[in-house]
Amino acid sequence: MESVSRFFFLLPLVLSVSLISNPCEAQGDDLIHKICAQTKSNDLCIATLRSEAKNSNPDIKSLAAISIQNLISTANRTSDKIAKMLNTTTDPSIQKCLSDCSKAYTDALDQLDGGLAALDTNSYSDINKAVFAAKDAVQLCAAGFSSDPDHAFMLRSRNNLFSELCTNAVTIVHQLAGSTA
Amino acid sequence: MSGQNQNEDRDLMAEARTAAEDLYDLRDTYFPADPEEKISKLQTEADLALKLLDTIPFEQRKLPTQRAAYEFLRGKILDVFPDYRKEAEDHLSKAVKLNPSLSDAWLCLGNCIWKKGDLLSAKNCFTLALNKAPNKKILCQLSMLERRLAQVGTDDPAQIVEESIRHAKEAITLDVKDGNSWYNLGNACLTSFFITGAWDHNKLLQSLKAYQNAEKDECMKSNPDLYFNCATVNKYLEYYERALSGFEAAASKDPGLNAAEEVQKMVSLLDKLENSLKIHSRAKRVASLASSLADVNLNCSYEKAAINLLTKGRNKAVAVVGKVLLFIKHENLSPLYYLVCDSDQTCFILSVYGLRVDAIKEGDHLTVLEPCYSAVDFSWKGKHYEFKSIRVDFLEQILLNGKALAPHQAVRTSIHAQHKPP
C-alpha cells in the first residue's frame, strides 16, 4: 500500500519531468526559428533544417551545412528524375531541353560541392558565389523550356523549389558570416 | 429475350465506356508523390476495365459498329499509360478500319502514335477525323501536334505554327466558352512569338488575351500552369503588377509549383529598381554626368529626345541619349537592368534583353534608338512602385559610347530577339 501511494506521489513528478522537452532540442529549435525568420521562405526553411537537425544541438554553421547538403540532395533527386524522363520521351526538342537541364543540374552539383568545401574553410563569399552559380545554372534549365509553353510546366516546380532553397541557403550563410564577424 | 439481352449488352458496353472514362479521369487527376504508385494504380484499374469489356458476349461484338466500339475501348484502355503500347495501337487501328466515323477512336489512335514519335502519322489521324466532323478536342490536339512539328524542325516552322493558331481558333469557334481551347490558343500564339524570332510583341499580346479568356472558364481554375504561363508572358512584357497577380494565383492553386518564389523575385527586383533610383539619382552627381550628354551629336537620322517627351510604346525616329549610373544586379538571368540618366537629368530604368552582361558598364554613354517606353506606376501589398522605363530588345538599338555593339556581344537565351523585324 505504501509503495502504491509512493508511486502515485511520484507519478506527477515523473510525468512533469517527461513533459519538459530536452533543453538541447528546444535550444536547437529556437535557433532554427530565429535563423529562418530572416529567410523569405520561412516554412520551407524550418521544414528543411528541422528534418536534418533532429536529436542534435546545431549551431549556425551546421545549419548552413544542412541547407547546402539539402540543396545537393534536391539537385540529385531532380537529376534522377530528368534521367527517367529522357528515357521515356521521344520528342527531340523535349529531349534537347531535358539534356540541357541534366547538364544544368550537374553544373549546380559541382558548384554546391565547392560551396560545402568553402564552408569548411569559412570562406563565406565563396559559399555565396557557389550557391548563386548553382541557382543560375538551374535557371538555364527553366529558360530552356520557357519557349515551349506546352511543356513549360516540366520541371517547373522542381526548378522553383531549388531556387527557393538557394535563396534560403544564402540568407543562412549571411547570418553565419554576421555571427563570426 | 433477345431484346432483354440487347439491353444487358448495351449496359455492359456502357459500363465499359464509363470504366474507360474513369480510368482517364484517374490519369488526369491522380498525382501521388511516387509516380510508380500512379502507374500501378492505372494498371490495376485498366485490368478491371478490360475484364469488364471481356464480359460482353462475342455475339454482341460481331457487327462492324459493335466490334469497332469494342476495339476502340480496348485500345483506349491500353493506351492510358504514358508510354507507347503497340497493342493499344493495333486495337485502335482496327476500330477506325471497322468504323471510320468513330472520331474518338481517331483521336486516341493519333495520341497513341504520337507517343511512338511518329508525328506525321499522328497528324494524319487527327486530320482524317476532322474530315468526318469538326471536334474541338481533336482540333486542340492537332494544334498542339503542329507546334511539336514546328519545334522538332521542319522546312517552314512559322507556317506550321500559323496552322496551329488556325486550328486553335477553329476549336474556339465550336465552343467559345471552353477554357482549354483558349489556353491552347494562348500557347500557340506564344510559340509563334518564339518561332518567328521573339520580336513581335503583338503575338505576346494575343497570347495574353487568349489566356485571359481561358481564365474565365471555371474548369481552368484547377490549371495552375495557365496562370503561370500567363504571368510569365506578363513578366516578359514588364507588366509587373499583372505578373505578380498571376504568379500569386498560380501559387495559391498549386503550392507545390513554388510559384511564390517568382513573386518574391519580382518584388525583390522592383524594390532594387526603386531603391536604385532613390539612392543613386542624387542631384549633384546626376547634374555633372548629364552635362556631358548635352554635347552628344547623333550622326544619324534620329531626333534626340529626353525621356519625358516619349510616349508609351515604341518611339520611332527618336533616340534617347543617356549615361549609365549603375548596373542593377538581380536574381534572374534576363534582362539586364541599368539605372540611366538622360540629358535632362531624368533618371530611368533601362532593361536590355539578349546582351552579354559585360557589354555595358557604369559610366558608359548610351544612345537608345527607337526606345520602347513605359511608365511603371502601381501598388503591391502596400508598397508603391513608380519609375520610368525603357526596354531594348535588339542589339541594333544601342550605340555604346557612339559605336554599334558587336554581334558577339549578343547572348542567346530562350527569350530574346533573334533578329530585327524588316
mmCIF file of N, CA, C and O in Angstrom, chain B residues 148-219:
data_model
loop_
_atom_site.group_PDB
_atom_site.id
_atom_site.type_symbol
_atom_site.label_atom_id
_atom_site.label_comp_id
_atom_site.label_asym_id
_atom_site.label_seq_id
_atom_site.Cartn_x
_atom_site.Cartn_y
_atom_site.Cartn_z
ATOM 1 N N ARG B 148 4.565 20.911 -82.010
ATOM 2 C CA ARG B 148 5.680 19.972 -81.842
ATOM 3 C C ARG B 148 6.448 19.839 -83.154
ATOM 4 O O ARG B 148 7.670 19.822 -83.159
ATOM 5 N N LEU B 149 5.698 19.760 -84.257
ATOM 6 C CA LEU B 149 6.347 19.632 -85.572
ATOM 7 C C LEU B 149 7.213 20.856 -85.844
ATOM 8 O O LEU B 149 8.315 20.744 -86.370
ATOM 9 N N ALA B 150 6.709 22.028 -85.446
ATOM 10 C CA ALA B 150 7.491 23.253 -85.661
ATOM 11 C C ALA B 150 8.753 23.234 -84.804
ATOM 12 O O ALA B 150 9.817 23.681 -85.238
ATOM 13 N N GLN B 151 8.647 22.696 -83.591
ATOM 14 C CA GLN B 151 9.788 22.690 -82.667
ATOM 15 C C GLN B 151 10.848 21.685 -83.083
ATOM 16 O O GLN B 151 12.030 21.897 -82.853
ATOM 17 N N VAL B 152 10.418 20.546 -83.656
ATOM 18 C CA VAL B 152 11.410 19.497 -83.947
ATOM 19 C C VAL B 152 12.155 19.775 -85.246
ATOM 20 O O VAL B 152 13.084 19.067 -85.579
ATOM 21 N N GLY B 153 11.734 20.816 -85.959
ATOM 22 C CA GLY B 153 12.494 21.206 -87.150
ATOM 23 C C GLY B 153 11.819 20.753 -88.429
ATOM 24 O O GLY B 153 11.779 19.569 -88.735
ATOM 25 N N THR B 154 11.261 21.693 -89.134
ATOM 26 C CA THR B 154 10.669 21.392 -90.438
ATOM 27 C C THR B 154 11.115 22.491 -91.400
ATOM 28 O O THR B 154 11.834 23.410 -90.987
ATOM 29 N N ASP B 155 10.653 22.402 -92.634
ATOM 30 C CA ASP B 155 11.056 23.401 -93.625
ATOM 31 C C ASP B 155 10.581 24.803 -93.273
ATOM 32 O O ASP B 155 11.289 25.770 -93.475
ATOM 33 N N ASP B 156 9.372 24.884 -92.791
ATOM 34 C CA ASP B 156 8.792 26.199 -92.537
ATOM 35 C C ASP B 156 8.051 26.200 -91.204
ATOM 36 O O ASP B 156 6.824 26.124 -91.161
ATOM 37 N N PRO B 157 8.792 26.279 -90.101
ATOM 38 C CA PRO B 157 8.137 26.205 -88.793
ATOM 39 C C PRO B 157 7.130 27.330 -88.567
ATOM 40 O O PRO B 157 6.086 27.105 -87.944
ATOM 41 N N ALA B 158 7.411 28.525 -89.098
ATOM 42 C CA ALA B 158 6.490 29.652 -88.891
ATOM 43 C C ALA B 158 5.129 29.349 -89.519
ATOM 44 O O ALA B 158 4.073 29.656 -88.954
ATOM 45 N N GLN B 159 5.175 28.721 -90.701
ATOM 46 C CA GLN B 159 3.924 28.417 -91.395
ATOM 47 C C GLN B 159 3.139 27.339 -90.650
ATOM 48 O O GLN B 159 1.911 27.414 -90.521
ATOM 49 N N ILE B 160 3.857 26.360 -90.105
ATOM 50 C CA ILE B 160 3.179 25.289 -89.352
ATOM 51 C C ILE B 160 2.554 25.861 -88.081
ATOM 52 O O ILE B 160 1.449 25.454 -87.689
ATOM 53 N N VAL B 161 3.255 26.799 -87.449
ATOM 54 C CA VAL B 161 2.688 27.395 -86.236
ATOM 55 C C VAL B 161 1.455 28.235 -86.595
ATOM 56 O O VAL B 161 0.496 28.303 -85.821
ATOM 57 N N GLU B 162 1.455 28.860 -87.766
ATOM 58 C CA GLU B 162 0.249 29.587 -88.197
ATOM 59 C C GLU B 162 -0.926 28.611 -88.334
ATOM 60 O O GLU B 162 -2.070 28.934 -87.996
ATOM 61 N N GLU B 163 -0.643 27.410 -88.841
ATOM 62 C CA GLU B 163 -1.671 26.364 -88.928
ATOM 63 C C GLU B 163 -2.137 25.996 -87.518
ATOM 64 O O GLU B 163 -3.330 25.778 -87.280
ATOM 65 N N SER B 164 -1.182 25.928 -86.609
ATOM 66 C CA SER B 164 -1.516 25.611 -85.213
ATOM 67 C C SER B 164 -2.484 26.658 -84.664
ATOM 68 O O SER B 164 -3.477 26.318 -84.000
ATOM 69 N N ILE B 165 -2.219 27.918 -84.952
ATOM 70 C CA ILE B 165 -3.092 29.006 -84.484
ATOM 71 C C ILE B 165 -4.459 28.899 -85.155
ATOM 72 O O ILE B 165 -5.506 29.045 -84.510
ATOM 73 N N ARG B 166 -4.441 28.580 -86.451
ATOM 74 C CA ARG B 166 -5.723 28.477 -87.180
ATOM 75 C C ARG B 166 -6.594 27.378 -86.575
ATOM 76 O O ARG B 166 -7.792 27.569 -86.342
ATOM 77 N N HIS B 167 -5.995 26.228 -86.289
ATOM 78 C CA HIS B 167 -6.769 25.120 -85.720
ATOM 79 C C HIS B 167 -7.216 25.437 -84.298
ATOM 80 O O HIS B 167 -8.319 25.047 -83.890
ATOM 81 N N ALA B 168 -6.376 26.161 -83.573
ATOM 82 C CA ALA B 168 -6.762 26.555 -82.210
ATOM 83 C C ALA B 168 -7.985 27.472 -82.253
ATOM 84 O O ALA B 168 -8.926 27.322 -81.470
ATOM 85 N N LYS B 169 -7.965 28.398 -83.212
ATOM 86 C CA LYS B 169 -9.109 29.337 -83.332
ATOM 87 C C LYS B 169 -10.367 28.594 -83.773
ATOM 88 O O LYS B 169 -11.478 28.902 -83.328
ATOM 89 N N GLU B 170 -10.165 27.589 -84.627
ATOM 90 C CA GLU B 170 -11.302 26.804 -85.093
ATOM 91 C C GLU B 170 -11.953 26.066 -83.916
ATOM 92 O O GLU B 170 -13.178 25.962 -83.820
ATOM 93 N N ALA B 171 -11.131 25.550 -83.014
ATOM 94 C CA ALA B 171 -11.663 24.859 -81.825
ATOM 95 C C ALA B 171 -12.511 25.819 -81.002
ATOM 96 O O ALA B 171 -13.566 25.457 -80.471
ATOM 97 N N ILE B 172 -12.061 27.063 -80.908
ATOM 98 C CA ILE B 172 -12.786 28.057 -80.115
ATOM 99 C C ILE B 172 -14.141 28.365 -80.742
ATOM 100 O O ILE B 172 -15.141 28.550 -80.035
ATOM 101 N N THR B 173 -14.200 28.386 -82.082
ATOM 102 C CA THR B 173 -15.488 28.689 -82.724
ATOM 103 C C THR B 173 -16.531 27.613 -82.393
ATOM 104 O O THR B 173 -17.730 27.885 -82.418
ATOM 105 N N LEU B 174 -16.061 26.393 -82.080
ATOM 106 C CA LEU B 174 -17.010 25.319 -81.746
ATOM 107 C C LEU B 174 -17.541 25.462 -80.318
ATOM 108 O O LEU B 174 -18.595 24.917 -79.988
ATOM 109 N N ASP B 175 -16.782 26.142 -79.477
ATOM 110 C CA ASP B 175 -17.213 26.342 -78.082
ATOM 111 C C ASP B 175 -16.428 27.519 -77.505
ATOM 112 O O ASP B 175 -15.324 27.332 -76.991
ATOM 113 N N VAL B 176 -17.013 28.715 -77.600
ATOM 114 C CA VAL B 176 -16.268 29.923 -77.226
ATOM 115 C C VAL B 176 -16.021 30.005 -75.714
ATOM 116 O O VAL B 176 -15.238 30.821 -75.266
ATOM 117 N N LYS B 177 -16.708 29.165 -74.956
ATOM 118 C CA LYS B 177 -16.519 29.223 -73.501
ATOM 119 C C LYS B 177 -15.520 28.175 -73.008
ATOM 120 O O LYS B 177 -15.229 28.107 -71.816
ATOM 121 N N ASP B 178 -14.991 27.390 -73.916
ATOM 122 C CA ASP B 178 -14.091 26.321 -73.478
ATOM 123 C C ASP B 178 -12.703 26.867 -73.131
ATOM 124 O O ASP B 178 -11.928 27.255 -74.009
ATOM 125 N N GLY B 179 -12.391 26.860 -71.869
ATOM 126 C CA GLY B 179 -11.127 27.420 -71.392
ATOM 127 C C GLY B 179 -9.925 26.709 -71.959
ATOM 128 O O GLY B 179 -8.900 27.319 -72.258
ATOM 129 N N ASN B 180 -10.043 25.398 -72.120
ATOM 130 C CA ASN B 180 -8.908 24.636 -72.621
ATOM 131 C C ASN B 180 -8.558 25.054 -74.056
ATOM 132 O O ASN B 180 -7.381 25.135 -74.417
ATOM 133 N N SER B 181 -9.585 25.331 -74.858
ATOM 134 C CA SER B 181 -9.345 25.783 -76.240
ATOM 135 C C SER B 181 -8.644 27.148 -76.239
ATOM 136 O O SER B 181 -7.736 27.379 -77.039
ATOM 137 N N TRP B 182 -9.052 28.030 -75.359
ATOM 138 C CA TRP B 182 -8.398 29.354 -75.262
ATOM 139 C C TRP B 182 -6.960 29.198 -74.773
ATOM 140 O O TRP B 182 -6.052 29.876 -75.262
ATOM 141 N N TYR B 183 -6.767 28.305 -73.812
ATOM 142 C CA TYR B 183 -5.412 28.049 -73.297
ATOM 143 C C TYR B 183 -4.524 27.541 -74.426
ATOM 144 O O TYR B 183 -3.377 27.972 -74.585
ATOM 145 N N ASN B 184 -5.073 26.654 -75.226
ATOM 146 C CA ASN B 184 -4.337 26.114 -76.365
ATOM 147 C C ASN B 184 -3.959 27.240 -77.341
ATOM 148 O O ASN B 184 -2.839 27.287 -77.843
ATOM 149 N N LEU B 185 -4.911 28.148 -77.593
ATOM 150 C CA LEU B 185 -4.614 29.276 -78.488
ATOM 151 C C LEU B 185 -3.513 30.153 -77.890
ATOM 152 O O LEU B 185 -2.614 30.609 -78.616
ATOM 153 N N GLY B 186 -3.578 30.382 -76.584
ATOM 154 C CA GLY B 186 -2.546 31.175 -75.921
ATOM 155 C C GLY B 186 -1.166 30.570 -76.131
ATOM 156 O O GLY B 186 -0.199 31.258 -76.454
ATOM 157 N N ASN B 187 -1.099 29.252 -75.959
ATOM 158 C CA ASN B 187 0.175 28.553 -76.154
ATOM 159 C C ASN B 187 0.624 28.636 -77.616
ATOM 160 O O ASN B 187 1.814 28.755 -77.899
ATOM 161 N N ALA B 188 -0.339 28.570 -78.525
ATOM 162 C CA ALA B 188 0.003 28.640 -79.957
ATOM 163 C C ALA B 188 0.587 30.008 -80.304
ATOM 164 O O ALA B 188 1.600 30.107 -81.011
ATOM 165 N N CYS B 189 -0.024 31.069 -79.802
ATOM 166 C CA CYS B 189 0.467 32.434 -80.086
ATOM 167 C C CYS B 189 1.843 32.641 -79.458
ATOM 168 O O CYS B 189 2.731 33.264 -80.055
ATOM 169 N N LEU B 190 2.030 32.099 -78.261
ATOM 170 C CA LEU B 190 3.318 32.247 -77.578
ATOM 171 C C LEU B 190 4.409 31.481 -78.334
ATOM 172 O O LEU B 190 5.519 31.973 -78.523
ATOM 173 N N THR B 191 4.075 30.302 -78.802
ATOM 174 C CA THR B 191 5.035 29.529 -79.599
ATOM 175 C C THR B 191 5.374 30.286 -80.875
ATOM 176 O O THR B 191 6.536 30.334 -81.283
ATOM 177 N N SER B 192 4.365 30.893 -81.470
ATOM 178 C CA SER B 192 4.592 31.662 -82.699
ATOM 179 C C SER B 192 5.565 32.806 -82.435
ATOM 180 O O SER B 192 6.445 33.104 -83.255
ATOM 181 N N PHE B 193 5.434 33.442 -81.292
ATOM 182 C CA PHE B 193 6.345 34.534 -80.913
ATOM 183 C C PHE B 193 7.789 34.043 -80.921
ATOM 184 O O PHE B 193 8.674 34.684 -81.504
ATOM 185 N N PHE B 194 8.039 32.898 -80.328
ATOM 186 C CA PHE B 194 9.414 32.393 -80.249
ATOM 187 C C PHE B 194 9.908 31.898 -81.598
ATOM 188 O O PHE B 194 11.032 32.170 -82.007
ATOM 189 N N ILE B 195 9.031 31.180 -82.308
ATOM 190 C CA ILE B 195 9.450 30.584 -83.582
ATOM 191 C C ILE B 195 9.815 31.665 -84.600
ATOM 192 O O ILE B 195 10.698 31.482 -85.438
ATOM 193 N N THR B 196 9.122 32.810 -84.526
ATOM 194 C CA THR B 196 9.354 33.866 -85.521
ATOM 195 C C THR B 196 10.424 34.861 -85.080
ATOM 196 O O THR B 196 10.535 35.935 -85.650
ATOM 197 N N GLY B 197 11.184 34.530 -84.041
ATOM 198 C CA GLY B 197 12.329 35.366 -83.700
ATOM 199 C C GLY B 197 12.200 36.188 -82.447
ATOM 200 O O GLY B 197 13.075 36.971 -82.115
ATOM 201 N N ALA B 198 11.103 36.016 -81.703
ATOM 202 C CA ALA B 198 10.937 36.655 -80.394
ATOM 203 C C ALA B 198 11.041 38.173 -80.460
ATOM 204 O O ALA B 198 11.682 38.790 -79.600
ATOM 205 N N TRP B 199 10.436 38.783 -81.485
ATOM 206 C CA TRP B 199 10.457 40.245 -81.557
ATOM 207 C C TRP B 199 9.059 40.843 -81.593
ATOM 208 O O TRP B 199 8.881 42.002 -81.239
ATOM 209 N N ASP B 200 8.071 40.077 -82.046
ATOM 210 C CA ASP B 200 6.741 40.638 -82.291
ATOM 211 C C ASP B 200 5.899 40.580 -81.016
ATOM 212 O O ASP B 200 5.262 39.559 -80.730
ATOM 213 N N HIS B 201 5.864 41.689 -80.290
ATOM 214 C CA HIS B 201 5.126 41.717 -79.038
ATOM 215 C C HIS B 201 3.626 41.574 -79.243
ATOM 216 O O HIS B 201 2.891 41.215 -78.315
ATOM 217 N N ASN B 202 3.149 41.843 -80.458
ATOM 218 C CA ASN B 202 1.720 41.660 -80.721
ATOM 219 C C ASN B 202 1.305 40.211 -80.502
ATOM 220 O O ASN B 202 0.193 39.926 -80.046
ATOM 221 N N LYS B 203 2.202 39.317 -80.857
ATOM 222 C CA LYS B 203 1.908 37.886 -80.649
ATOM 223 C C LYS B 203 1.785 37.592 -79.149
ATOM 224 O O LYS B 203 0.944 36.801 -78.727
ATOM 225 N N LEU B 204 2.618 38.248 -78.363
ATOM 226 C CA LEU B 204 2.530 38.065 -76.917
ATOM 227 C C LEU B 204 1.198 38.614 -76.404
ATOM 228 O O LEU B 204 0.566 38.015 -75.526
ATOM 229 N N LEU B 205 0.796 39.741 -76.959
ATOM 230 C CA LEU B 205 -0.472 40.343 -76.520
ATOM 231 C C LEU B 205 -1.642 39.431 -76.893
ATOM 232 O O LEU B 205 -2.605 39.298 -76.126
ATOM 233 N N GLN B 206 -1.553 38.803 -78.075
ATOM 234 C CA GLN B 206 -2.607 37.858 -78.483
ATOM 235 C C GLN B 206 -2.624 36.665 -77.524
ATOM 236 O O GLN B 206 -3.686 36.165 -77.142
ATOM 237 N N SER B 207 -1.451 36.235 -77.166
ATOM 238 C CA SER B 207 -1.343 35.115 -76.244
ATOM 239 C C SER B 207 -1.991 35.469 -74.905
ATOM 240 O O SER B 207 -2.761 34.691 -74.336
ATOM 241 N N LEU B 208 -1.678 36.670 -74.427
ATOM 242 C CA LEU B 208 -2.241 37.121 -73.147
ATOM 243 C C LEU B 208 -3.766 37.168 -73.193
ATOM 244 O O LEU B 208 -4.438 36.733 -72.257
ATOM 245 N N LYS B 209 -4.279 37.688 -74.287
ATOM 246 C CA LYS B 209 -5.743 37.797 -74.431
ATOM 247 C C LYS B 209 -6.393 36.416 -74.350
ATOM 248 O O LYS B 209 -7.423 36.218 -73.691
ATOM 249 N N ALA B 210 -5.750 35.474 -75.029
ATOM 250 C CA ALA B 210 -6.279 34.107 -75.041
ATOM 251 C C ALA B 210 -6.235 33.501 -73.637
ATOM 252 O O ALA B 210 -7.197 32.870 -73.187
ATOM 253 N N TYR B 211 -5.121 33.698 -72.947
ATOM 254 C CA TYR B 211 -5.008 33.167 -71.577
ATOM 255 C C TYR B 211 -6.070 33.793 -70.677
ATOM 256 O O TYR B 211 -6.680 33.116 -69.841
ATOM 257 N N GLN B 212 -6.286 35.091 -70.861
ATOM 258 C CA GLN B 212 -7.284 35.774 -70.015
ATOM 259 C C GLN B 212 -8.676 35.218 -70.271
ATOM 260 O O GLN B 212 -9.473 35.053 -69.343
ATOM 261 N N ASN B 213 -8.974 34.894 -71.522
ATOM 262 C CA ASN B 213 -10.269 34.269 -71.827
ATOM 263 C C ASN B 213 -10.354 32.873 -71.218
ATOM 264 O O ASN B 213 -11.406 32.451 -70.741
ATOM 265 N N ALA B 214 -9.235 32.168 -71.233
ATOM 266 C CA ALA B 214 -9.207 30.822 -70.643
ATOM 267 C C ALA B 214 -9.501 30.891 -69.146
ATOM 268 O O ALA B 214 -10.204 30.038 -68.598
ATOM 269 N N GLU B 215 -8.982 31.909 -68.494
ATOM 270 C CA GLU B 215 -9.166 32.047 -67.044
ATOM 271 C C GLU B 215 -10.629 32.241 -66.674
ATOM 272 O O GLU B 215 -11.023 31.992 -65.535
ATOM 273 N N LYS B 216 -11.448 32.667 -67.634
ATOM 274 C CA LYS B 216 -12.873 32.902 -67.326
ATOM 275 C C LYS B 216 -13.628 31.588 -67.153
ATOM 276 O O LYS B 216 -14.708 31.549 -66.563
ATOM 277 N N ASP B 217 -13.088 30.503 -67.689
ATOM 278 C CA ASP B 217 -13.729 29.194 -67.585
ATOM 279 C C ASP B 217 -13.430 28.596 -66.213
ATOM 280 O O ASP B 217 -12.266 28.379 -65.869
ATOM 281 N N GLU B 218 -14.483 28.306 -65.471
ATOM 282 C CA GLU B 218 -14.315 27.754 -64.115
ATOM 283 C C GLU B 218 -13.474 26.484 -64.128
ATOM 284 O O GLU B 218 -12.732 26.211 -63.186
ATOM 285 N N CYS B 219 -13.608 25.714 -65.199
ATOM 286 C CA CYS B 219 -12.871 24.445 -65.281
ATOM 287 C C CYS B 219 -11.359 24.663 -65.273
ATOM 288 O O CYS B 219 -10.599 23.769 -64.924
#
